PDB file of C-alpha atoms in Angstrom:
ATOM      1  CA  UNK A 796      -0.083  -0.001   0.038  1.00  0.00           C
ATOM      2  CA  UNK A 797       1.300   3.208  -1.005  1.00  0.00           C
ATOM      3  CA  UNK A 798       1.849   5.983   1.720  1.00  0.00           C
ATOM      4  CA  UNK A 799       0.788   9.154   1.620  1.00  0.00           C
ATOM      5  CA  UNK A 800       3.671  11.743   1.995  1.00  0.00           C
ATOM      6  CA  UNK A 801       4.446  15.317   1.603  1.00  0.00           C
ATOM      7  CA  UNK A 802       4.756  15.209  -2.079  1.00  0.00           C
ATOM      8  CA  UNK A 803       1.217  14.091  -2.486  1.00  0.00           C
ATOM      9  CA  UNK A 804       0.097  16.811   0.220  1.00  0.00           C
ATOM     10  CA  UNK A 805       1.762  19.358  -2.078  1.00  0.00           C
ATOM     11  CA  UNK A 806       0.242  18.107  -5.235  1.00  0.00           C
ATOM     12  CA  UNK A 807      -3.279  18.466  -3.847  1.00  0.00           C
ATOM     13  CA  UNK A 808      -2.619  21.872  -2.189  1.00  0.00           C
ATOM     14  CA  UNK A 809      -1.431  23.322  -5.940  1.00  0.00           C
ATOM     15  CA  UNK A 810      -4.432  21.550  -7.516  1.00  0.00           C
ATOM     16  CA  UNK A 811      -6.860  23.027  -5.289  1.00  0.00           C
ATOM     17  CA  UNK A 812      -5.636  26.467  -5.303  1.00  0.00           C
ATOM     18  CA  UNK A 813      -5.388  26.180  -9.428  1.00  0.00           C
ATOM     19  CA  UNK A 814      -9.066  25.294  -8.702  1.00  0.00           C
ATOM     20  CA  UNK A 815     -10.059  27.964  -6.365  1.00  0.00           C
ATOM     21  CA  UNK A 816      -7.805  30.944  -8.698  1.00  0.00           C
ATOM     22  CA  UNK A 817      -9.934  29.464 -11.622  1.00  0.00           C
ATOM     23  CA  UNK A 818     -13.449  29.658  -9.807  1.00  0.00           C
ATOM     24  CA  UNK A 819     -12.325  33.390  -9.199  1.00  0.00           C
ATOM     25  CA  UNK A 820     -11.900  34.314 -12.727  1.00  0.00           C
ATOM     26  CA  UNK A 821     -14.699  32.710 -14.088  1.00  0.00           C
ATOM     27  CA  UNK A 822     -16.979  34.188 -11.150  1.00  0.00           C
ATOM     28  CA  UNK A 823     -15.487  37.747 -11.759  1.00  0.00           C
ATOM     29  CA  UNK A 824     -16.192  37.052 -15.618  1.00  0.00           C
ATOM     30  CA  UNK A 825     -19.660  36.105 -15.144  1.00  0.00           C
ATOM     31  CA  UNK A 826     -19.146  32.682 -16.594  1.00  0.00           C
ATOM     32  CA  UNK A 827     -19.291  30.303 -13.537  1.00  0.00           C
ATOM     33  CA  UNK A 828     -22.147  28.069 -14.567  1.00  0.00           C
ATOM     34  CA  UNK A 829     -19.819  27.100 -17.507  1.00  0.00           C
ATOM     35  CA  UNK A 830     -16.953  26.531 -14.845  1.00  0.00           C
ATOM     36  CA  UNK A 831     -19.501  24.296 -13.011  1.00  0.00           C
ATOM     37  CA  UNK A 832     -20.643  22.483 -16.028  1.00  0.00           C
ATOM     38  CA  UNK A 833     -17.295  21.479 -17.094  1.00  0.00           C
ATOM     39  CA  UNK A 834     -16.210  20.500 -13.589  1.00  0.00           C
ATOM     40  CA  UNK A 835     -19.269  18.407 -13.537  1.00  0.00           C
ATOM     41  CA  UNK A 836     -18.586  16.467 -16.845  1.00  0.00           C
ATOM     42  CA  UNK A 837     -14.958  15.840 -15.335  1.00  0.00           C
ATOM     43  CA  UNK A 838     -16.392  14.460 -12.308  1.00  0.00           C
ATOM     44  CA  UNK A 839     -18.904  12.215 -13.987  1.00  0.00           C
ATOM     45  CA  UNK A 840     -16.078  11.339 -16.580  1.00  0.00           C
ATOM     46  CA  UNK A 841     -13.688  10.060 -13.927  1.00  0.00           C
ATOM     47  CA  UNK A 842     -16.759   8.521 -11.862  1.00  0.00           C
ATOM     48  CA  UNK A 843     -17.874   6.282 -14.994  1.00  0.00           C
ATOM     49  CA  UNK A 844     -14.490   5.319 -16.643  1.00  0.00           C
ATOM     50  CA  UNK A 845     -12.139   4.953 -13.807  1.00  0.00           C
ATOM     51  CA  UNK A 846     -14.227   3.694 -10.552  1.00  0.00           C
ATOM     52  CA  UNK A 847     -17.433   2.047 -12.112  1.00  0.00           C
ATOM     53  CA  UNK A 848     -15.336   0.949 -15.165  1.00  0.00           C
ATOM     54  CA  UNK A 849     -18.389   1.368 -17.732  1.00  0.00           C
ATOM     55  CA  UNK A 850     -16.904   0.957 -20.843  1.00  0.00           C
ATOM     56  CA  UNK A 851     -19.563   2.204 -23.392  1.00  0.00           C
ATOM     57  CA  UNK A 852     -20.304   5.585 -21.305  1.00  0.00           C
ATOM     58  CA  UNK A 853     -16.600   5.874 -20.731  1.00  0.00           C
ATOM     59  CA  UNK A 854     -15.629   5.454 -24.242  1.00  0.00           C
ATOM     60  CA  UNK A 855     -18.004   8.220 -25.155  1.00  0.00           C
ATOM     61  CA  UNK A 856     -16.514  10.503 -22.212  1.00  0.00           C
ATOM     62  CA  UNK A 857     -13.283   9.786 -23.780  1.00  0.00           C
ATOM     63  CA  UNK A 858     -14.034  10.883 -27.226  1.00  0.00           C
ATOM     64  CA  UNK A 859     -15.356  14.056 -25.880  1.00  0.00           C
ATOM     65  CA  UNK A 860     -12.396  14.206 -23.514  1.00  0.00           C
ATOM     66  CA  UNK A 861      -9.953  13.924 -26.672  1.00  0.00           C
ATOM     67  CA  UNK A 862     -11.411  17.094 -27.845  1.00  0.00           C
ATOM     68  CA  UNK A 863     -12.282  18.928 -24.969  1.00  0.00           C
ATOM     69  CA  UNK A 864      -8.853  20.886 -24.782  1.00  0.00           C
ATOM     70  CA  UNK A 865      -9.587  22.469 -27.688  1.00  0.00           C
ATOM     71  CA  UNK A 866     -13.526  23.381 -26.661  1.00  0.00           C
ATOM     72  CA  UNK A 867     -12.081  24.760 -23.678  1.00  0.00           C
ATOM     73  CA  UNK A 868      -9.448  27.038 -24.984  1.00  0.00           C
ATOM     74  CA  UNK A 869     -12.254  28.370 -27.551  1.00  0.00           C
ATOM     75  CA  UNK A 870     -14.502  28.850 -24.640  1.00  0.00           C
ATOM     76  CA  UNK A 871     -12.415  30.478 -22.137  1.00  0.00           C
ATOM     77  CA  UNK A 872      -9.826  32.328 -24.496  1.00  0.00           C
ATOM     78  CA  UNK A 873     -10.321  35.218 -22.418  1.00  0.00           C
ATOM     79  CA  UNK A 874     -10.179  33.949 -19.324  1.00  0.00           C
ATOM     80  CA  UNK A 875      -7.259  31.879 -20.093  1.00  0.00           C
ATOM     81  CA  UNK A 876      -5.357  34.781 -21.494  1.00  0.00           C
ATOM     82  CA  UNK A 877      -6.327  37.023 -18.294  1.00  0.00           C
ATOM     83  CA  UNK A 878      -5.131  33.799 -16.331  1.00  0.00           C
ATOM     84  CA  UNK A 879      -1.505  33.741 -17.883  1.00  0.00           C
ATOM     85  CA  UNK A 880      -1.514  37.792 -17.783  1.00  0.00           C
ATOM     86  CA  UNK A 881      -2.151  37.751 -14.288  1.00  0.00           C
ATOM     87  CA  UNK A 882       0.251  34.753 -13.423  1.00  0.00           C
ATOM     88  CA  UNK A 883       3.086  36.786 -14.715  1.00  0.00           C
ATOM     89  CA  UNK A 884       2.020  39.941 -13.214  1.00  0.00           C
ATOM     90  CA  UNK A 885       5.015  41.869 -12.229  1.00  0.00           C
ATOM     91  CA  UNK A 886       3.033  43.631  -9.276  1.00  0.00           C
ATOM     92  CA  UNK A 887       3.216  40.003  -7.855  1.00  0.00           C
ATOM     93  CA  UNK A 888       6.747  39.898  -7.542  1.00  0.00           C
ATOM     94  CA  UNK A 889       7.198  43.879  -7.026  1.00  0.00           C
ATOM     95  CA  UNK A 890       8.722  42.953  -3.435  1.00  0.00           C
ATOM     96  CA  UNK A 891      12.091  41.647  -5.508  1.00  0.00           C
ATOM     97  CA  UNK A 892      12.265  45.183  -7.238  1.00  0.00           C
ATOM     98  CA  UNK A 893      10.714  47.565  -4.916  1.00  0.00           C
ATOM     99  CA  UNK A 894      13.824  47.970  -2.265  1.00  0.00           C
ATOM    100  CA  UNK A 895      13.882  51.752  -1.902  1.00  0.00           C
ATOM    101  CA  UNK A 896      11.306  54.054  -0.414  1.00  0.00           C
ATOM    102  CA  UNK A 897      11.959  57.035  -3.224  1.00  0.00           C
ATOM    103  CA  UNK A 898      10.456  54.411  -5.432  1.00  0.00           C
ATOM    104  CA  UNK A 899       7.351  54.714  -3.972  1.00  0.00           C
ATOM    105  CA  UNK A 900       7.205  58.343  -3.454  1.00  0.00           C
ATOM    106  CA  UNK A 901       8.183  58.658  -7.368  1.00  0.00           C
ATOM    107  CA  UNK A 902       5.179  56.420  -8.117  1.00  0.00           C
ATOM    108  CA  UNK A 903       2.950  58.184  -5.694  1.00  0.00           C
ATOM    109  CA  UNK A 904       4.081  61.906  -7.228  1.00  0.00           C
ATOM    110  CA  UNK A 905       3.518  60.565 -10.959  1.00  0.00           C
ATOM    111  CA  UNK A 906       0.226  59.012 -10.089  1.00  0.00           C
ATOM    112  CA  UNK A 907      -1.362  62.052  -8.851  1.00  0.00           C
ATOM    113  CA  UNK A 908      -0.615  63.769 -12.080  1.00  0.00           C
ATOM    114  CA  UNK A 909      -2.771  61.330 -13.586  1.00  0.00           C
ATOM    115  CA  UNK A 910      -5.584  60.919 -11.222  1.00  0.00           C
ATOM    116  CA  UNK A 911      -6.451  64.788 -10.716  1.00  0.00           C
ATOM    117  CA  UNK A 912      -7.408  65.449 -14.264  1.00  0.00           C
ATOM    118  CA  UNK A 913      -9.928  62.584 -14.159  1.00  0.00           C
ATOM    119  CA  UNK A 914     -11.356  63.156 -11.185  1.00  0.00           C
ATOM    120  CA  UNK A 915     -11.630  66.836 -11.666  1.00  0.00           C
ATOM    121  CA  UNK A 916     -13.617  65.828 -15.372  1.00  0.00           C
ATOM    122  CA  UNK A 917     -16.038  63.096 -13.378  1.00  0.00           C
ATOM    123  CA  UNK A 918     -16.740  66.060 -10.630  1.00  0.00           C
ATOM    124  CA  UNK A 919     -17.604  68.319 -13.326  1.00  0.00           C
ATOM    125  CA  UNK A 920     -19.641  65.882 -15.632  1.00  0.00           C
ATOM    126  CA  UNK A 921     -21.395  64.737 -12.714  1.00  0.00           C
ATOM    127  CA  UNK A 922     -22.829  68.405 -11.796  1.00  0.00           C
ATOM    128  CA  UNK A 923     -23.791  68.747 -15.188  1.00  0.00           C
ATOM    129  CA  UNK A 924     -25.290  65.013 -15.674  1.00  0.00           C
ATOM    130  CA  UNK A 925     -22.839  64.756 -18.778  1.00  0.00           C
ATOM    131  CA  UNK A 926     -22.836  60.871 -19.207  1.00  0.00           C
ATOM    132  CA  UNK A 927     -19.250  59.311 -19.458  1.00  0.00           C
ATOM    133  CA  UNK A 928     -17.481  56.074 -19.840  1.00  0.00           C
ATOM    134  CA  UNK A 929     -13.720  55.882 -19.225  1.00  0.00           C
ATOM    135  CA  UNK A 930     -11.973  52.722 -19.017  1.00  0.00           C
ATOM    136  CA  UNK A 931      -8.264  52.338 -17.914  1.00  0.00           C
ATOM    137  CA  UNK A 932      -5.942  49.671 -19.069  1.00  0.00           C
ATOM    138  CA  UNK A 933      -3.910  47.580 -16.693  1.00  0.00           C
ATOM    139  CA  UNK A 934      -1.885  44.551 -17.362  1.00  0.00           C
ATOM    140  CA  UNK A 935      -4.307  42.909 -19.858  1.00  0.00           C
ATOM    141  CA  UNK A 936      -3.844  45.107 -23.316  1.00  0.00           C
ATOM    142  CA  UNK A 937      -7.181  46.545 -24.777  1.00  0.00           C
ATOM    143  CA  UNK A 938      -5.412  47.174 -28.622  1.00  0.00           C
ATOM    144  CA  UNK A 939      -8.657  45.402 -29.979  1.00  0.00           C
ATOM    145  CA  UNK A 940     -11.427  47.889 -27.885  1.00  0.00           C
ATOM    146  CA  UNK A 941      -9.258  51.021 -28.838  1.00  0.00           C
ATOM    147  CA  UNK A 942      -9.231  49.823 -32.714  1.00  0.00           C
ATOM    148  CA  UNK A 943     -13.396  50.284 -32.458  1.00  0.00           C
ATOM    149  CA  UNK A 944     -13.450  53.868 -31.825  1.00  0.00           C
ATOM    150  CA  UNK A 945     -11.361  56.751 -32.775  1.00  0.00           C
ATOM    151  CA  UNK A 946      -7.277  56.800 -31.866  1.00  0.00           C
ATOM    152  CA  UNK A 947      -6.182  60.244 -30.130  1.00  0.00           C
ATOM    153  CA  UNK A 948      -3.200  59.416 -28.246  1.00  0.00           C
ATOM    154  CA  UNK A 949      -3.059  62.463 -26.413  1.00  0.00           C
ATOM    155  CA  UNK A 950      -2.262  63.421 -22.489  1.00  0.00           C
ATOM    156  CA  UNK A 951      -4.645  63.229 -19.690  1.00  0.00           C
ATOM    157  CA  UNK A 952      -6.317  66.207 -19.497  1.00  0.00           C
ATOM    158  CA  UNK A 953      -9.434  67.342 -17.682  1.00  0.00           C
ATOM    159  CA  UNK A 954     -10.766  69.648 -20.523  1.00  0.00           C
ATOM    160  CA  UNK A 955     -10.306  67.009 -23.260  1.00  0.00           C
ATOM    161  CA  UNK A 956     -11.932  64.455 -21.315  1.00  0.00           C
ATOM    162  CA  UNK A 957     -14.999  66.874 -20.771  1.00  0.00           C
ATOM    163  CA  UNK A 958     -15.170  67.839 -24.620  1.00  0.00           C
ATOM    164  CA  UNK A 959     -14.941  64.175 -25.586  1.00  0.00           C
ATOM    165  CA  UNK A 960     -18.411  63.519 -23.675  1.00  0.00           C
ATOM    166  CA  UNK A 961     -20.224  66.705 -24.244  1.00  0.00           C
ATOM    167  CA  UNK A 962     -23.579  65.850 -25.516  1.00  0.00           C
ATOM    168  CA  UNK A 963     -22.778  67.251 -29.093  1.00  0.00           C
ATOM    169  CA  UNK A 964     -19.769  65.470 -29.261  1.00  0.00           C
ATOM    170  CA  UNK A 965     -19.686  62.599 -32.119  1.00  0.00           C
ATOM    171  CA  UNK A 966     -17.575  60.566 -29.769  1.00  0.00           C
ATOM    172  CA  UNK A 967     -19.567  61.081 -26.342  1.00  0.00           C
ATOM    173  CA  UNK A 968     -21.907  57.948 -26.665  1.00  0.00           C
ATOM    174  CA  UNK A 969     -18.631  55.407 -26.836  1.00  0.00           C
ATOM    175  CA  UNK A 970     -16.162  54.624 -24.269  1.00  0.00           C
ATOM    176  CA  UNK A 971     -12.720  56.335 -23.840  1.00  0.00           C
ATOM    177  CA  UNK A 972      -9.663  54.312 -23.256  1.00  0.00           C
ATOM    178  CA  UNK A 973      -6.552  55.486 -21.357  1.00  0.00           C
ATOM    179  CA  UNK A 974      -3.441  53.137 -21.415  1.00  0.00           C
ATOM    180  CA  UNK A 975       0.001  53.867 -20.617  1.00  0.00           C
ATOM    181  CA  UNK A 976      -0.948  57.190 -18.795  1.00  0.00           C
ATOM    182  CA  UNK A 977      -2.619  58.773 -22.068  1.00  0.00           C
ATOM    183  CA  UNK A 978      -5.787  59.056 -23.923  1.00  0.00           C
ATOM    184  CA  UNK A 979      -5.441  56.448 -26.516  1.00  0.00           C
ATOM    185  CA  UNK A 980      -8.761  56.196 -27.846  1.00  0.00           C
ATOM    186  CA  UNK A 981     -12.426  57.509 -27.765  1.00  0.00           C
ATOM    187  CA  UNK A 982     -15.740  56.012 -28.983  1.00  0.00           C
ATOM    188  CA  UNK A 983     -14.825  52.779 -28.429  1.00  0.00           C
ATOM    189  CA  UNK A 984     -17.489  49.859 -28.451  1.00  0.00           C
ATOM    190  CA  UNK A 985     -17.092  47.567 -24.957  1.00  0.00           C
ATOM    191  CA  UNK A 986     -18.585  44.409 -24.446  1.00  0.00           C
ATOM    192  CA  UNK A 987     -21.743  44.239 -22.543  1.00  0.00           C
ATOM    193  CA  UNK A 988     -22.458  42.359 -19.471  1.00  0.00           C
ATOM    194  CA  UNK A 989     -25.577  40.261 -19.535  1.00  0.00           C
ATOM    195  CA  UNK A 990     -25.133  39.674 -15.412  1.00  0.00           C
ATOM    196  CA  UNK A 991     -29.143  39.283 -14.153  1.00  0.00           C
ATOM    197  CA  UNK A 992     -27.852  40.926 -10.972  1.00  0.00           C
ATOM    198  CA  UNK A 993     -27.198  44.327 -12.407  1.00  0.00           C
ATOM    199  CA  UNK A 994     -30.161  46.554 -11.330  1.00  0.00           C
ATOM    200  CA  UNK A 995     -32.575  47.222 -14.149  1.00  0.00           C
ATOM    201  CA  UNK A 996     -32.317  50.925 -13.585  1.00  0.00           C
ATOM    202  CA  UNK A 997     -28.910  51.142 -14.704  1.00  0.00           C
ATOM    203  CA  UNK A 998     -28.178  51.491 -18.478  1.00  0.00           C
ATOM    204  CA  UNK A 999     -25.809  50.443 -21.223  1.00  0.00           C
ATOM    205  CA  UNK A1000     -22.738  52.582 -20.137  1.00  0.00           C
ATOM    206  CA  UNK A1001     -23.032  50.389 -16.455  1.00  0.00           C
ATOM    207  CA  UNK A1002     -23.551  47.366 -18.254  1.00  0.00           C
ATOM    208  CA  UNK A1003     -20.259  47.918 -20.613  1.00  0.00           C
ATOM    209  CA  UNK A1004     -18.344  49.020 -17.794  1.00  0.00           C
ATOM    210  CA  UNK A1005     -18.931  45.830 -15.937  1.00  0.00           C
ATOM    211  CA  UNK A1006     -18.547  43.836 -18.976  1.00  0.00           C
ATOM    212  CA  UNK A1007     -15.053  45.065 -19.658  1.00  0.00           C
ATOM    213  CA  UNK A1008     -14.273  44.515 -16.458  1.00  0.00           C
ATOM    214  CA  UNK A1009     -15.388  40.891 -16.702  1.00  0.00           C
ATOM    215  CA  UNK A1010     -13.228  40.223 -19.965  1.00  0.00           C
ATOM    216  CA  UNK A1011     -10.125  42.301 -18.685  1.00  0.00           C
ATOM    217  CA  UNK A1012      -8.843  43.336 -15.723  1.00  0.00           C
ATOM    218  CA  UNK A1013      -9.240  46.949 -16.570  1.00  0.00           C
ATOM    219  CA  UNK A1014     -11.104  49.717 -14.360  1.00  0.00           C
ATOM    220  CA  UNK A1015     -13.885  51.286 -15.558  1.00  0.00           C
ATOM    221  CA  UNK A1016     -15.603  54.436 -14.620  1.00  0.00           C
ATOM    222  CA  UNK A1017     -19.085  55.657 -15.507  1.00  0.00           C
ATOM    223  CA  UNK A1018     -20.775  59.136 -14.716  1.00  0.00           C
ATOM    224  CA  UNK A1019     -24.649  58.562 -15.282  1.00  0.00           C
ATOM    225  CA  UNK A1020     -26.311  60.910 -17.643  1.00  0.00           C
ATOM    226  CA  UNK A1021     -29.497  60.484 -15.398  1.00  0.00           C
ATOM    227  CA  UNK A1022     -28.625  61.126 -11.966  1.00  0.00           C
ATOM    228  CA  UNK A1023     -25.051  62.277 -12.104  1.00  0.00           C
ATOM    229  CA  UNK A1024     -24.000  59.646  -9.970  1.00  0.00           C
ATOM    230  CA  UNK A1025     -20.418  58.203 -10.538  1.00  0.00           C
ATOM    231  CA  UNK A1026     -19.809  54.549 -10.175  1.00  0.00           C
ATOM    232  CA  UNK A1027     -16.675  51.854 -11.043  1.00  0.00           C
ATOM    233  CA  UNK A1028     -16.287  48.507 -12.246  1.00  0.00           C
ATOM    234  CA  UNK A1029     -13.485  46.134 -11.534  1.00  0.00           C
ATOM    235  CA  UNK A1030     -12.951  42.747 -11.614  1.00  0.00           C
ATOM    236  CA  UNK A1031     -16.678  41.929 -12.485  1.00  0.00           C
ATOM    237  CA  UNK A1032     -18.005  44.165  -9.631  1.00  0.00           C
ATOM    238  CA  UNK A1033     -19.772  47.256  -9.878  1.00  0.00           C
ATOM    239  CA  UNK A1034     -19.938  49.949  -7.201  1.00  0.00           C
ATOM    240  CA  UNK A1035     -22.162  52.783  -7.358  1.00  0.00           C
ATOM    241  CA  UNK A1036     -22.924  55.776  -5.848  1.00  0.00           C
ATOM    242  CA  UNK A1037     -19.498  57.048  -5.217  1.00  0.00           C
ATOM    243  CA  UNK A1038     -17.910  60.409  -3.939  1.00  0.00           C
ATOM    244  CA  UNK A1039     -14.992  62.100  -5.770  1.00  0.00           C
ATOM    245  CA  UNK A1040     -12.709  60.932  -2.792  1.00  0.00           C
ATOM    246  CA  UNK A1041     -13.626  57.792  -3.294  1.00  0.00           C
ATOM    247  CA  UNK A1042     -12.724  57.757  -7.106  1.00  0.00           C
ATOM    248  CA  UNK A1043      -9.506  59.581  -6.193  1.00  0.00           C
ATOM    249  CA  UNK A1044      -8.306  56.864  -3.295  1.00  0.00           C
ATOM    250  CA  UNK A1045      -9.164  53.942  -6.133  1.00  0.00           C
ATOM    251  CA  UNK A1046      -7.315  55.894  -9.204  1.00  0.00           C
ATOM    252  CA  UNK A1047      -4.060  56.604  -7.085  1.00  0.00           C
ATOM    253  CA  UNK A1048      -4.122  52.836  -5.942  1.00  0.00           C
ATOM    254  CA  UNK A1049      -4.059  51.931  -9.607  1.00  0.00           C
ATOM    255  CA  UNK A1050      -1.676  54.564 -11.114  1.00  0.00           C
ATOM    256  CA  UNK A1051       0.723  54.463  -8.419  1.00  0.00           C
ATOM    257  CA  UNK A1052       0.431  50.309  -8.734  1.00  0.00           C
ATOM    258  CA  UNK A1053       1.231  50.670 -12.760  1.00  0.00           C
ATOM    259  CA  UNK A1054       4.309  53.390 -11.837  1.00  0.00           C
ATOM    260  CA  UNK A1055       5.811  50.875  -9.531  1.00  0.00           C
TER     261      UNK A1055
END
C-alpha cells in the first residue's frame, strides 16, 4: 500500500489552489455556470470510466475529452489569457524590485498627475449630468477595443475628457480608453455584461463598464447621464454612488501600482 507523503499533500494543495483561482476568474467574468458545467462533466467522466469502469459511457466520454482541451480554449480564451497575464504580473513580484522608498514616492507623485485630471473631469460631468465611460488599462492590453473607436493618443487632460463626452460631441456615446498614462482612443465599443444582478435602472454604460471588467482586468468609470452618480467597475464588481474622494483613492492605487 502506497503511503501518503509530503509530495502528495503538495500536489493536492497546488491543484486546489489552481481550481480556486480559476473559480475566482470565472466568477468575476460571469461564466461561473460554464465552469461548474465543465467541472461536473469531468467528475462524471472520472466516476464512470475510472471507478465504475463502464466501457460504453467511458468510451463516449473519452471521445469528448480528446477534443475537450480545444473546446475549452475556444470557450475560455479571454479567461485563459487573463489567467496567464495575472500569473506573470510584475506586481506579484514587486517585493523583489521595490527595495527603495524613493521609488514609492516617485510612483505616488506620478500617479497624482494622472489621477487629478480624471477626478476633476468626472466631478464636473457629474454636476452637469454628462454621461461618460472611461476605461483604464492595466495588465491586459485593450488594443482590440481601441481599434473600434477613434485613436487620439493625447496626454490626460480634464478639459479634453469633458469635451469628448460633451453631449454634442460625436464621440460622447462610446468609451474612452486610457493606457500607458495617455488617452489612447474614444468612441470605443465595449462588451456588454448580461449579468442578471445588475439593477434595471442602470443603463448601457454601466453594463459596458461591467462587461469590460469581466473580460479584462481594466478599471472602468461611469458617470450617469440620468443622475450624475459616479460608479466604478473592476474585476466583475460594480460599485455605485461613489464620491469624488472615493474615486480619487481608487485611481491613486491603480496609477501608483502601474508606475511602481
